[in-house]
C-alpha angles and dihedrals in degrees: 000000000000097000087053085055093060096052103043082056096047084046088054089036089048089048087049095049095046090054088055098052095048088058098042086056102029092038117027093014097193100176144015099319098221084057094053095041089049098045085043084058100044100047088056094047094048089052091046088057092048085053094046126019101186090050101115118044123155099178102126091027088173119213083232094059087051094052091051091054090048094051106034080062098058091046094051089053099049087050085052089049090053089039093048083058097042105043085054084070087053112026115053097186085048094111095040088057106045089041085060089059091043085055102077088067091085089065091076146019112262092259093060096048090037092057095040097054094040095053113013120029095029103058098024086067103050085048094057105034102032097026094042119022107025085045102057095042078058095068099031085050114010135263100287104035089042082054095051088046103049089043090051084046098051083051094040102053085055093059085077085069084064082226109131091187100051085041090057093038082056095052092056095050085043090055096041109045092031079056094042085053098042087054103036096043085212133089088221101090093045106051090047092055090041097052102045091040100056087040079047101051088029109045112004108040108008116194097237 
């Protein structure tokens, strides 16, 4: 019971600590906003391993979890390419606020942003917010209602940035890879997607 305590502590802590440091680097931006996002990353998913020590295991990686990550990637781009269209009937400050998060491109050279998204950020975030928390609202809540948590939480900790478009564009990924997790029971799938989606959106094939 106590040690469920503690963790449920480090888990609201951990949910505190992630809203201030996407506003520190959505908001004040104080530095090079790939540093900051990949630092941010690192240090949840640092306390999420101290929580949990047995967090991050890649024995059976299975070749159908990494098609699935392949492939839900493509498709997830393809759905951002047909949102980007359609939103820019309905939201008339949708450019303005996509172009603000493209902006940060111009803090670093493709390869810097490429690496860090790939390995860092990527992955680091499916391993905090779908290994950690989504799967600990699972067996607090169930699977479905800790789902639907930790997806309302990873939204909801972007609506800080004041960006309704970055906060939307949070709550489909949210949908899609805490699904992909709920139904796949392994990380695998997700990081993969994770990590070639946001080089793919970011670096490859950018929106706009």
């Amino acid at each position: 019971m106590e040690k469920q305590k503690s963790k449920n502590k480090i888990i609201i802590s951990s949910l505190i600590m992630a809203t201030i440091l996407w506003f520190v680097i959505f908001v004040l931006k104080p530095f090079n906003f790939w540093i900051e996002m990949g630092v941010s990353i690192l240090v949840l998913v640092m306390v999420a391993l101290f929580s949990e020590k047995n967090l991050i295991s890649f024995r059976n990686i299975k070749l159908r979890h990494i098609l699935i990550g392949i492939i839900s990637a493509i498709i997830l781009y393809f759905v951002f390419y047909a949102g980007n269209i359609i939103s820019g009937y309905l939201f008339p400050f949708k450019d303005a606020q996509i172009a603000s998060v493209y902006s940060n491109r111009a803090q670093g050279n493709s390869l810097l942003i490429g690496a860090l998204l790939l390995f860092i950020i990527g992955p680091g975030e499916e391993i905090y917010w779908r290994g950690f928390i989504q799967n600990n609202l699972a067996k607090k809540f169930g699977e479905d209602k800790g789902y639907i948590f930790a997806t309302l939480l990873y939204a909801g900790v972007h609506i800080i940035t004041l960006n309704f478009m970055l906060v939307v564009a949070a709550l489909v990924c949210g949908i899609y890879w805490g699904w992909i997790y709920k139904k796949e029971k392994s990380l695998v799938p997700i990081i993969i997607s994770h990590a070639i989606w946001d080089f793919t959106v970011f670096v490859l094939f950018p929106l706009m």
